[in-house]
XYZ file of N, CA and C in Angstrom:
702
model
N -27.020 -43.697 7.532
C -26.072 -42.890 8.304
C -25.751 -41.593 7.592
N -25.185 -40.692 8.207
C -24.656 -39.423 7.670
C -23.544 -39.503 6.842
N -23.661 -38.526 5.610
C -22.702 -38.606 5.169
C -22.809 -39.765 3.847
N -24.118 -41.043 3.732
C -23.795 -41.957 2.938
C -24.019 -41.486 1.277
N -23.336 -42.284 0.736
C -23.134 -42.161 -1.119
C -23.121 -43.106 -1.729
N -23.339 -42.982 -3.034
C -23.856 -44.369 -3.681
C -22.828 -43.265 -4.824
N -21.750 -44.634 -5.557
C -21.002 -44.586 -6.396
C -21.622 -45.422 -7.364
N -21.562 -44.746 -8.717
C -21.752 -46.169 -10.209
C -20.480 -45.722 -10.480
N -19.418 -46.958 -11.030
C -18.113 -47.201 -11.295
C -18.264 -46.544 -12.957
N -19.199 -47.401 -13.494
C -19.001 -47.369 -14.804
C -20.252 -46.680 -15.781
N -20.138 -45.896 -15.994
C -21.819 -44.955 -16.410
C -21.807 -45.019 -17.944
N -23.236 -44.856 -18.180
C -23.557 -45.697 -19.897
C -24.711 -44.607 -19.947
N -25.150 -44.474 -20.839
C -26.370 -43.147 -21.464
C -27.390 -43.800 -20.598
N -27.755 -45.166 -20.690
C -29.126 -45.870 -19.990
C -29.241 -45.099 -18.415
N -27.633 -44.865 -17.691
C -28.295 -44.403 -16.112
C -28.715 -43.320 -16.115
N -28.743 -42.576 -17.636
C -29.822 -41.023 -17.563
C -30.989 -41.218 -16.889
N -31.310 -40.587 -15.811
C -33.083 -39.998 -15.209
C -32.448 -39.265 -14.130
N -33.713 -39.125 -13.037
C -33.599 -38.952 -11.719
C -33.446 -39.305 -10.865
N -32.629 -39.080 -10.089
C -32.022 -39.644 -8.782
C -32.684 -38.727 -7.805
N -32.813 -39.683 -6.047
C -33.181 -38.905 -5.211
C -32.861 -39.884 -4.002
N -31.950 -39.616 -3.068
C -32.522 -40.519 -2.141
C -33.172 -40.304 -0.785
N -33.453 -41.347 0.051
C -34.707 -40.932 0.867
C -34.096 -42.029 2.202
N -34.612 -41.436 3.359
C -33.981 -41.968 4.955
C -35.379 -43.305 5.385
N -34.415 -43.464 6.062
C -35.409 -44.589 7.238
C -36.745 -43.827 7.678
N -36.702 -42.650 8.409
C -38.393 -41.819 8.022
C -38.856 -42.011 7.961
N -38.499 -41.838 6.372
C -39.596 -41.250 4.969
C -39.289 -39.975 4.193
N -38.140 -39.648 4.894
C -37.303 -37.911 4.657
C -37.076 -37.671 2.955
N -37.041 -37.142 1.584
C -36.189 -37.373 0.897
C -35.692 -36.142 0.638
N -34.495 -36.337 -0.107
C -33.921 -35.168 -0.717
C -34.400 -34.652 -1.954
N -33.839 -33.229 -1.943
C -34.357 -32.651 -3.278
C -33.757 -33.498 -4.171
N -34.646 -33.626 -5.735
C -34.287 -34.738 -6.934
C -33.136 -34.127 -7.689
N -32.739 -34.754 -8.861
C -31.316 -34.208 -9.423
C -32.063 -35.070 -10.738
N -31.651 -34.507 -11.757
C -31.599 -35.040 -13.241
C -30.192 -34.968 -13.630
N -29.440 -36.302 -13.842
C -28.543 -37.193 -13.878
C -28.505 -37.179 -15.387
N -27.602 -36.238 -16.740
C -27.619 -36.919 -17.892
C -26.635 -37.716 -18.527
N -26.306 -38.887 -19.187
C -25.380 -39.493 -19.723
C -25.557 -39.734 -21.120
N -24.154 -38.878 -21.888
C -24.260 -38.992 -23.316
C -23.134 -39.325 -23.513
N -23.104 -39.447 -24.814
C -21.673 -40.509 -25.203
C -21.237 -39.736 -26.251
N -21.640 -38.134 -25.955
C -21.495 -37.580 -27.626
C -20.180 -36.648 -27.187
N -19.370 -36.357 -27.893
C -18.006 -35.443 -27.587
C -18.031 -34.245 -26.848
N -19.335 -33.736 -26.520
C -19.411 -32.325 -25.628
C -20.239 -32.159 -24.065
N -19.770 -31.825 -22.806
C -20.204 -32.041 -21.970
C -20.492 -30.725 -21.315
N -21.705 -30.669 -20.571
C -22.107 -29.475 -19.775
C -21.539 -30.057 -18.120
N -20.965 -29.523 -17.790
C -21.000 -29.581 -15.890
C -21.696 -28.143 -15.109
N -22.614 -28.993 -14.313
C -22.976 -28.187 -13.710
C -23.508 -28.894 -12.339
N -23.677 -27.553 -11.555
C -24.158 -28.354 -9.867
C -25.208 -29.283 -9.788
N -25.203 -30.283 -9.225
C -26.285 -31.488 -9.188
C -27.392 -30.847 -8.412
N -26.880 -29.870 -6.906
C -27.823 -30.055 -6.179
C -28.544 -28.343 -6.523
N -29.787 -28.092 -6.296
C -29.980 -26.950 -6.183
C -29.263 -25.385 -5.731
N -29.420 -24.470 -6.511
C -28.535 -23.353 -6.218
C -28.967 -22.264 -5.231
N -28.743 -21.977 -4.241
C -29.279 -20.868 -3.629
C -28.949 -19.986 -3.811
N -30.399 -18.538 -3.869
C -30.468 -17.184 -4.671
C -29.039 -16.685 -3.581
N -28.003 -16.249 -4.174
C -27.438 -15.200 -3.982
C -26.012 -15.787 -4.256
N -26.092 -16.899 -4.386
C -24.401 -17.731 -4.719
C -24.124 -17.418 -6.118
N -23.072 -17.628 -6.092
C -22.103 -18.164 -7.806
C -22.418 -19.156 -8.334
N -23.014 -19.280 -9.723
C -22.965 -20.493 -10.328
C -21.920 -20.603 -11.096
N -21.347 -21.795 -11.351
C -20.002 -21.848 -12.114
C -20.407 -23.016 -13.344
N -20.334 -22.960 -14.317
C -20.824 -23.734 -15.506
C -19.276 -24.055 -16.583
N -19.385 -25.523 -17.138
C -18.309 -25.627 -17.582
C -18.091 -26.891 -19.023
N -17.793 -26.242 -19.774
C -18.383 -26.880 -21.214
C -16.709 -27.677 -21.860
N -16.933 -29.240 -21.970
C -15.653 -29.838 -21.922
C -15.762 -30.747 -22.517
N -14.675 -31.314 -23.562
C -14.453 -32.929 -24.148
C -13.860 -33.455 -23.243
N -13.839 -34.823 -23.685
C -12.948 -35.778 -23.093
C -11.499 -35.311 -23.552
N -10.910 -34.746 -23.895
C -9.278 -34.322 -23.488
C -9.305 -33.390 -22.817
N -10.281 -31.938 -23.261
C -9.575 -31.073 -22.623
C -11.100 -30.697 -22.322
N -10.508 -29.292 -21.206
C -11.955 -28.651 -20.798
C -11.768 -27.043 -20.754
N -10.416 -26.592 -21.487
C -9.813 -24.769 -21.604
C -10.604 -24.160 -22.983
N -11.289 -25.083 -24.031
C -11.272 -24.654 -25.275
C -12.704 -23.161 -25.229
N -12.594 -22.529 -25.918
C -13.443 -21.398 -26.012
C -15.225 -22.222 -26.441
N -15.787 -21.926 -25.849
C -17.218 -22.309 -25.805
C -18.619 -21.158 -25.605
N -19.157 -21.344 -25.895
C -20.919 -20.683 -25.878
C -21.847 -21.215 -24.962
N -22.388 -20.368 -24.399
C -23.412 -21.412 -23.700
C -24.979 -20.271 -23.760
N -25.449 -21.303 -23.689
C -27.068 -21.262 -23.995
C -27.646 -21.453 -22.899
N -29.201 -20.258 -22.614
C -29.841 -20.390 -21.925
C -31.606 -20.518 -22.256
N -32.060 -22.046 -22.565
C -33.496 -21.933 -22.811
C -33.169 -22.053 -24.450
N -32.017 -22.408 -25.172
C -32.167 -21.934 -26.364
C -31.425 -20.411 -26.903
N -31.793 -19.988 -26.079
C -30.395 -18.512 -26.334
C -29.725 -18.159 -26.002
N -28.887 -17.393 -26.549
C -26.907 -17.384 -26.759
C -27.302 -16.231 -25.004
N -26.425 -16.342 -24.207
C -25.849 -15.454 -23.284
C -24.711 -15.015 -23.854
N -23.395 -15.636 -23.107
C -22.056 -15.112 -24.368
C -20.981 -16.914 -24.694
N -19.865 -16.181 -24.934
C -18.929 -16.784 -25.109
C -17.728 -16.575 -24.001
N -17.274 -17.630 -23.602
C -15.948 -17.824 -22.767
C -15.222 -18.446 -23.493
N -13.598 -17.645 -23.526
C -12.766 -17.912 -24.244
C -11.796 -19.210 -23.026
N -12.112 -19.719 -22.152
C -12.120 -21.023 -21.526
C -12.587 -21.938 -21.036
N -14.072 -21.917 -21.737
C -15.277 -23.084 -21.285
C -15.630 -22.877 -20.155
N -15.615 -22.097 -19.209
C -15.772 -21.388 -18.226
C -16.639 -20.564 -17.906
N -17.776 -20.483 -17.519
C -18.980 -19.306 -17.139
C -19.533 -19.342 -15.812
N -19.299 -18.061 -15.274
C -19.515 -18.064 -13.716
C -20.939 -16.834 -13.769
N -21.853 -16.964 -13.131
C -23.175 -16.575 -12.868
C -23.285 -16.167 -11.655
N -22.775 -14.484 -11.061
C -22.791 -14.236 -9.517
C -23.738 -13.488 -9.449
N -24.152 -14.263 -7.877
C -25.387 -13.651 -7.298
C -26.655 -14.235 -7.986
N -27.102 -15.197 -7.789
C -27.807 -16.055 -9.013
C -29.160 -15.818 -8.488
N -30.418 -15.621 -9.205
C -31.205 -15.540 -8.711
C -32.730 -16.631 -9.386
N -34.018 -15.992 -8.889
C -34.438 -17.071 -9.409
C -35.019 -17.609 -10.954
N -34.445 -16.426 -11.353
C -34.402 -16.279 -12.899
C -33.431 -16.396 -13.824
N -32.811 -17.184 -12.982
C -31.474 -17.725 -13.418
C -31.997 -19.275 -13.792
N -32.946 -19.846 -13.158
C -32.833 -20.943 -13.384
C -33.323 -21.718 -14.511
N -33.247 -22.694 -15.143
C -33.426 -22.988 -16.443
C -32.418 -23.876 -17.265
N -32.797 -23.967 -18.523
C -32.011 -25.539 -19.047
C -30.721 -24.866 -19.977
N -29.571 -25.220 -19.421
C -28.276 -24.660 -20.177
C -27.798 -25.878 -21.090
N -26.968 -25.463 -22.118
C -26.380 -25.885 -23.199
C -24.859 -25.236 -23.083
N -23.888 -25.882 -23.797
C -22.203 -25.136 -24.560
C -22.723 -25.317 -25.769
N -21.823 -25.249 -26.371
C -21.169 -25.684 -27.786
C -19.742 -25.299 -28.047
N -19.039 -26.099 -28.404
C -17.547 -26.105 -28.855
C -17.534 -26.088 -30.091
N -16.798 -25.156 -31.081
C -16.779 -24.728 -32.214
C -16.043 -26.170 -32.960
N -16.650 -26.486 -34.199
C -15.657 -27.754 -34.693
C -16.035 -28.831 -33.908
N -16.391 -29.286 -32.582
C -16.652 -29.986 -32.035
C -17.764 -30.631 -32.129
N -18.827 -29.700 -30.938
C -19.961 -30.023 -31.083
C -20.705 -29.670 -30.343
N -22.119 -29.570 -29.817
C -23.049 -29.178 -28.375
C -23.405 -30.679 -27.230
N -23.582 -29.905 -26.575
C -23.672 -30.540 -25.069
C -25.124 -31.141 -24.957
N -25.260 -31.835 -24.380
C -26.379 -32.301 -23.998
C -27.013 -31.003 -23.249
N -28.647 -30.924 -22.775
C -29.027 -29.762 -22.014
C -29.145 -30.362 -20.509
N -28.906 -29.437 -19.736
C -28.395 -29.502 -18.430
C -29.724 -28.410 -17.600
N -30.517 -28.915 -16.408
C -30.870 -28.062 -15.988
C -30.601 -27.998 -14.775
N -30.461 -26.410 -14.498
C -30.277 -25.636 -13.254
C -31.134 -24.952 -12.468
N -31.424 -25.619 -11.104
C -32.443 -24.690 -9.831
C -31.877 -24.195 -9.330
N -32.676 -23.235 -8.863
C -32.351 -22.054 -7.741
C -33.414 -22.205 -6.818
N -33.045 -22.225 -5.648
C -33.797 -22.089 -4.357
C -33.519 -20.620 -3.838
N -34.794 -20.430 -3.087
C -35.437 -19.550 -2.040
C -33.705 -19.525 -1.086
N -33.422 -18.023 -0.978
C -32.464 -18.054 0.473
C -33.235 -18.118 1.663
N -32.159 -18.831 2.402
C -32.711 -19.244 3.365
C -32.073 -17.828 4.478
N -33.672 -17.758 5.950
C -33.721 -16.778 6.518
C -32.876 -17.519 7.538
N -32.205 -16.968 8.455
C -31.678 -17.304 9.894
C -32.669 -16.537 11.287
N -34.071 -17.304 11.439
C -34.534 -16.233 12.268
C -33.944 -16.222 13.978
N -32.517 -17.438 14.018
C -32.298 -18.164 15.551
C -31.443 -16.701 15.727
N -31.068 -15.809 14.549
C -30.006 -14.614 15.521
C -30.022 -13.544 15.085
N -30.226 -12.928 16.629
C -30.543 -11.427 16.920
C -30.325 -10.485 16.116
N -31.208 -9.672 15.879
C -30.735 -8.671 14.777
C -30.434 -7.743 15.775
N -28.833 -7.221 14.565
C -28.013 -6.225 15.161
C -28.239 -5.096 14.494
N -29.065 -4.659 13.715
C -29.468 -3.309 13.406
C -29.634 -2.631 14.031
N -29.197 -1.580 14.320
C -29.501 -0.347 15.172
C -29.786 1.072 14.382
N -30.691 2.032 14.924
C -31.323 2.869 14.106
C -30.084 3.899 14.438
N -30.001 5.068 13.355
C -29.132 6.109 13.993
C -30.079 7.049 14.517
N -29.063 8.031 15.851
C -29.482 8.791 15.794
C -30.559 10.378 15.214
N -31.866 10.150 15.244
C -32.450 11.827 14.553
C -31.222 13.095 14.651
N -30.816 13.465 14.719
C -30.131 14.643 14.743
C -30.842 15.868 14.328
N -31.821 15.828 13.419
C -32.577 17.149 13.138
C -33.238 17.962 14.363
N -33.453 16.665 15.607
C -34.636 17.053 16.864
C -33.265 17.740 17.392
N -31.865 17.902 16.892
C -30.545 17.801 18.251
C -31.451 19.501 18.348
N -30.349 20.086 19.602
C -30.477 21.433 19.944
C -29.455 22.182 19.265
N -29.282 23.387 18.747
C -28.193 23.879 18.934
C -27.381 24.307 19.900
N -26.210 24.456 19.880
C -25.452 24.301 21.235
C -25.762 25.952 21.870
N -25.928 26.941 20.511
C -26.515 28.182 21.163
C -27.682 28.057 22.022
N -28.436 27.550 21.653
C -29.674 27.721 21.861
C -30.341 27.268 23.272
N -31.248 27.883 23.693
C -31.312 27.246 25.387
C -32.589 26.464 25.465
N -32.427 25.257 25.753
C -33.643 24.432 25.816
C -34.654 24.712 26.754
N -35.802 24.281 26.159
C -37.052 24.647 27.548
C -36.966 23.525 28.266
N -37.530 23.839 29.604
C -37.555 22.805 30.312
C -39.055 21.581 29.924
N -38.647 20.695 30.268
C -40.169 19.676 29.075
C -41.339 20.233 30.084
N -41.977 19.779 29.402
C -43.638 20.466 29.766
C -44.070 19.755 30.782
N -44.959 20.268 32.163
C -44.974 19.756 32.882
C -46.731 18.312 32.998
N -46.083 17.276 32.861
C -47.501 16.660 33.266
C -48.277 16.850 34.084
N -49.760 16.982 33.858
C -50.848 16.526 34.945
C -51.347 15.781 34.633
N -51.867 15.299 35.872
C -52.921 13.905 35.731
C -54.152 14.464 35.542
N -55.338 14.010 34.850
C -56.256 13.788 34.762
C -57.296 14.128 35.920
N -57.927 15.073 36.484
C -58.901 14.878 37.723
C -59.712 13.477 37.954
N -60.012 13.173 38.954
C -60.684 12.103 39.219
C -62.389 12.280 38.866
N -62.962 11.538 37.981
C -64.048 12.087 37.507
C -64.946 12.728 38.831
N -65.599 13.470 38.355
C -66.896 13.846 39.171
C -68.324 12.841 39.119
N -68.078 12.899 40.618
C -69.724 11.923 40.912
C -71.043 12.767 41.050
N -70.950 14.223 41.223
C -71.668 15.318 41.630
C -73.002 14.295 40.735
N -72.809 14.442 39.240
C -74.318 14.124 38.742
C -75.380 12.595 39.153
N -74.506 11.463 39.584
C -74.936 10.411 40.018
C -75.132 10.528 41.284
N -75.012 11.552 41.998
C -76.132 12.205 43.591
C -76.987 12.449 43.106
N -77.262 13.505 41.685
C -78.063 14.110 41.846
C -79.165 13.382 41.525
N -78.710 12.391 40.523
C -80.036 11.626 40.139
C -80.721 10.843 40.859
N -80.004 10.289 42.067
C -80.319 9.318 42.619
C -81.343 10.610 43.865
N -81.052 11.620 43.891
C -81.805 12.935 45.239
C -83.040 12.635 44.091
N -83.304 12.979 42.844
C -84.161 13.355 41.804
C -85.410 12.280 42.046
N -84.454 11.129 41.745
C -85.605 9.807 41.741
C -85.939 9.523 43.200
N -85.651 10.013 44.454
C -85.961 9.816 45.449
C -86.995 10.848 45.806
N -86.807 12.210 45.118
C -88.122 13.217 45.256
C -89.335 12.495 44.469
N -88.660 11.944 43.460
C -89.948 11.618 42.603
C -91.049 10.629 43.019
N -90.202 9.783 43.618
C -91.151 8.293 44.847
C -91.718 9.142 45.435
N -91.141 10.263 46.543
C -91.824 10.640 47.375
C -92.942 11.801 46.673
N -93.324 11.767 45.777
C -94.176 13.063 44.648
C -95.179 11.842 44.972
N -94.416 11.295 44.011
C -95.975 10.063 43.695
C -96.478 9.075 44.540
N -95.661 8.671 46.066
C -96.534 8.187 46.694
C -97.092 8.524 48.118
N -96.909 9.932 48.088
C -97.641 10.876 49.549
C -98.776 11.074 49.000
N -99.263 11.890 47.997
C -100.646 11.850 47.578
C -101.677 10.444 48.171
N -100.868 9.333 47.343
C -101.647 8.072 48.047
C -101.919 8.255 49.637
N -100.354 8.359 50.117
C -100.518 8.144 51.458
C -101.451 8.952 52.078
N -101.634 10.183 51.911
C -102.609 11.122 52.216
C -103.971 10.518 52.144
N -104.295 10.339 50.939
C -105.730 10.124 50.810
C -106.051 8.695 51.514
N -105.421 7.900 51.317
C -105.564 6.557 52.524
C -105.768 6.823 53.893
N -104.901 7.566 54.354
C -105.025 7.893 56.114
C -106.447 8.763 56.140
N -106.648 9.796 55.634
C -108.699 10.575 55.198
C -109.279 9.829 55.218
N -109.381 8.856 54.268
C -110.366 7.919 54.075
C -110.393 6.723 54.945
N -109.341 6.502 56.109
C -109.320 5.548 56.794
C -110.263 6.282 58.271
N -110.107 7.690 58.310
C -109.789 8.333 59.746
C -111.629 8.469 59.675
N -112.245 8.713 58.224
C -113.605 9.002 58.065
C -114.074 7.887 58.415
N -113.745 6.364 57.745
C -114.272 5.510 58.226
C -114.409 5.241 59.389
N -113.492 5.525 60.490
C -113.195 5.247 61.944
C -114.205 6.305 62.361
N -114.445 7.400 62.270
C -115.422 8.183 62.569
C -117.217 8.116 62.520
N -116.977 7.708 60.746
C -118.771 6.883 61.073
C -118.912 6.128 61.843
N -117.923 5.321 61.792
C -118.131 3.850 62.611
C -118.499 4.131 63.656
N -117.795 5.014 64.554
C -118.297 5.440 66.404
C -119.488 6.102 66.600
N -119.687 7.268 65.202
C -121.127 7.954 65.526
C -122.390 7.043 65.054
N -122.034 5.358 64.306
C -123.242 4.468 64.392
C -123.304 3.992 65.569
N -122.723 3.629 66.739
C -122.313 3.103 67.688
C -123.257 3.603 68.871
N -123.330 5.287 69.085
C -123.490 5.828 70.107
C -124.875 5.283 70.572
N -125.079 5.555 72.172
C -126.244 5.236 72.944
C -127.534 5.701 72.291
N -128.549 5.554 72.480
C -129.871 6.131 72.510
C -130.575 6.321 73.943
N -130.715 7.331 74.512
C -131.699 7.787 75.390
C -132.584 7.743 75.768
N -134.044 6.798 76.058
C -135.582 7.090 75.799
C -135.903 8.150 77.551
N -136.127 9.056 77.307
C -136.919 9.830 78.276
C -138.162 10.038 78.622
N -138.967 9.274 79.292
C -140.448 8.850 79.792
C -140.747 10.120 80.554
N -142.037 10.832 80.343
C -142.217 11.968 80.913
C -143.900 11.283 81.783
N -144.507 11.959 82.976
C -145.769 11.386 83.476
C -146.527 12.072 82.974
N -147.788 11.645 82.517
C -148.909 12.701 81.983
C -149.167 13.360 83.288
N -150.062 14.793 82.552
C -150.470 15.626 83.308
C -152.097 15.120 84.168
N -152.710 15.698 85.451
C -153.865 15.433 85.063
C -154.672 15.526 83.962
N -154.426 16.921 83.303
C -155.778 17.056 82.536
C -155.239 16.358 81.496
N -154.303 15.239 80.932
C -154.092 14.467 79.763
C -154.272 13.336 80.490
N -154.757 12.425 81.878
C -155.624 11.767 82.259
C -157.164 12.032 82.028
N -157.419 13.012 82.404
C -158.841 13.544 82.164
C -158.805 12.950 80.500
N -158.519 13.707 79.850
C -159.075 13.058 78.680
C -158.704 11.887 78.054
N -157.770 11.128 78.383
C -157.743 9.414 78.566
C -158.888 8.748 78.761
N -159.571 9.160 79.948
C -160.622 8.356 80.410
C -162.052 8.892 80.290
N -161.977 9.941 79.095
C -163.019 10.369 78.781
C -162.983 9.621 77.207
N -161.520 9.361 76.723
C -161.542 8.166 75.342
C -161.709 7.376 75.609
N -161.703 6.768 76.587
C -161.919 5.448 77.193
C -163.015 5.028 77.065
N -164.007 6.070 77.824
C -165.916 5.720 77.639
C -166.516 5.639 76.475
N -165.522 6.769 75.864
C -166.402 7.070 74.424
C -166.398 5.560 73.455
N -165.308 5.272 73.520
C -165.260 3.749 73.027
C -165.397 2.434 73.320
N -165.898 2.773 74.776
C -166.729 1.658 75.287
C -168.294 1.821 74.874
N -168.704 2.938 74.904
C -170.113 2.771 74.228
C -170.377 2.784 73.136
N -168.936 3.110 72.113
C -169.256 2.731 70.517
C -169.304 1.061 70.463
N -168.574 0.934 71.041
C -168.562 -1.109 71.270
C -169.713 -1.468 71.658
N -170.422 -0.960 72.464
C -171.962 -1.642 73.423
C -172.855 -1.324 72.166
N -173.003 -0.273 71.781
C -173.617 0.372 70.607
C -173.561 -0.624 69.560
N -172.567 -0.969 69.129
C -172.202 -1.749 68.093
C -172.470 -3.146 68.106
N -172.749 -3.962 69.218
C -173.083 -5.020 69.650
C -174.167 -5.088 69.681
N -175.367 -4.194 70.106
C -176.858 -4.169 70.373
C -176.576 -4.144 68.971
């Protein structure tokens, strides 16, 4: 549950270590080093981690009193002296953190005590209220007479003029290169159609009658080669 704590009544040097505890989960909390000494000088300091920008308050004490003038140590070296066991650390950062010591004069030193510092934490759930100031250098002077702002134009709508032209270009060019063909195909078709009819045409035979005198000498070849035959037989 929220809120729970675990009390030891009676504390002895042995419950020195680390403590941490941890939820139903699996959640745990940040750890704590817990020291118990039995020797006359005590360091107090925060159990739980310090966040960068707080006060640390540190406090060096016997068992009677806890006003007496003390030293405290950081890592081994002197910071200062408080003339009431008393040392406050504002605005703490992360180089603050590290193992502190007292010492009480006549008395004695403290066990060492160490102190974390955590990362501040961001709030990104709310709105930033920053606001920029005003430029004032752009202001006008109150003499001075402003121009009126410059007037926009839009952009012309591109020109298509050149994507006619190419498309007129490549349409002359089909027609370049394939009338020649067409030409010489229809010639060479119109010649063929032309032999073709003048192989075609009629032939005429015109029989003429011999004359007499190309009878006359018919039948004067006639004899002559009937008596080379009779001739030729005897």
């Amino acid at each position: 549950p929220a809120g729970s704590s675990c009390n030891i009544g009676y504390i002895v040097p042995l419950d020195s270590g680390v403590y941490w505890c941890e939820s139903r989960e699996g959640a745990t909390s940040n750890i704590i080093n817990i020291t118990v000494t039995g020797g006359p000088v005590i360091l107090q300091s925060p159990v739980l981690p310090v966040t960068e920008g707080e006060d640390l308050t540190l406090t060096c004490k016997t068992k009677t009193s806890s006003n007496l003038p003390a030293g405290f140590y950081k890592d081994g070296s002197f910071i200062r002296t408080e003339p009431a066991g008393h040392m406050t650390i504002h605005h703490v950062s992360r180089s603050d953190e590290g193992l502190y010591t007292c010492n009480i004069s006549s008395v004695g030193e403290s066990p060492p005590s160490w102190v974390s510092v955590t990362g501040k934490l961001v709030d990104t759930d709310r709105p930033s209220t920053t606001a920029l100031a005003p430029d004032t250098s752009m202001a006008p002077h109150p003499d001075s007479t402003m121009a009126p702002p410059p007037e926009t134009t839009s952009d012309p709508p591109p020109d298509t003029t050149p994507d006619h032209l190419h498309l007129v270009f490549r349409l002359v060019v089909h027609l370049v290169v394939f009338c020649p063909y067409c030409i010489s195909t229809f010639i060479m078709v119109s010649l063929y159609r032309g032999r073709t009819t003048g192989n075609d045409l009629p032939v005429s035979v015109v029989t003429t009658l011999p004359t007499q005198a190309e009878e006359g000498l018919n039948d004067d070849y006639d004899d002559v080669v009937t008596a080379v035959t009779r001739e030729h037989h005897f």
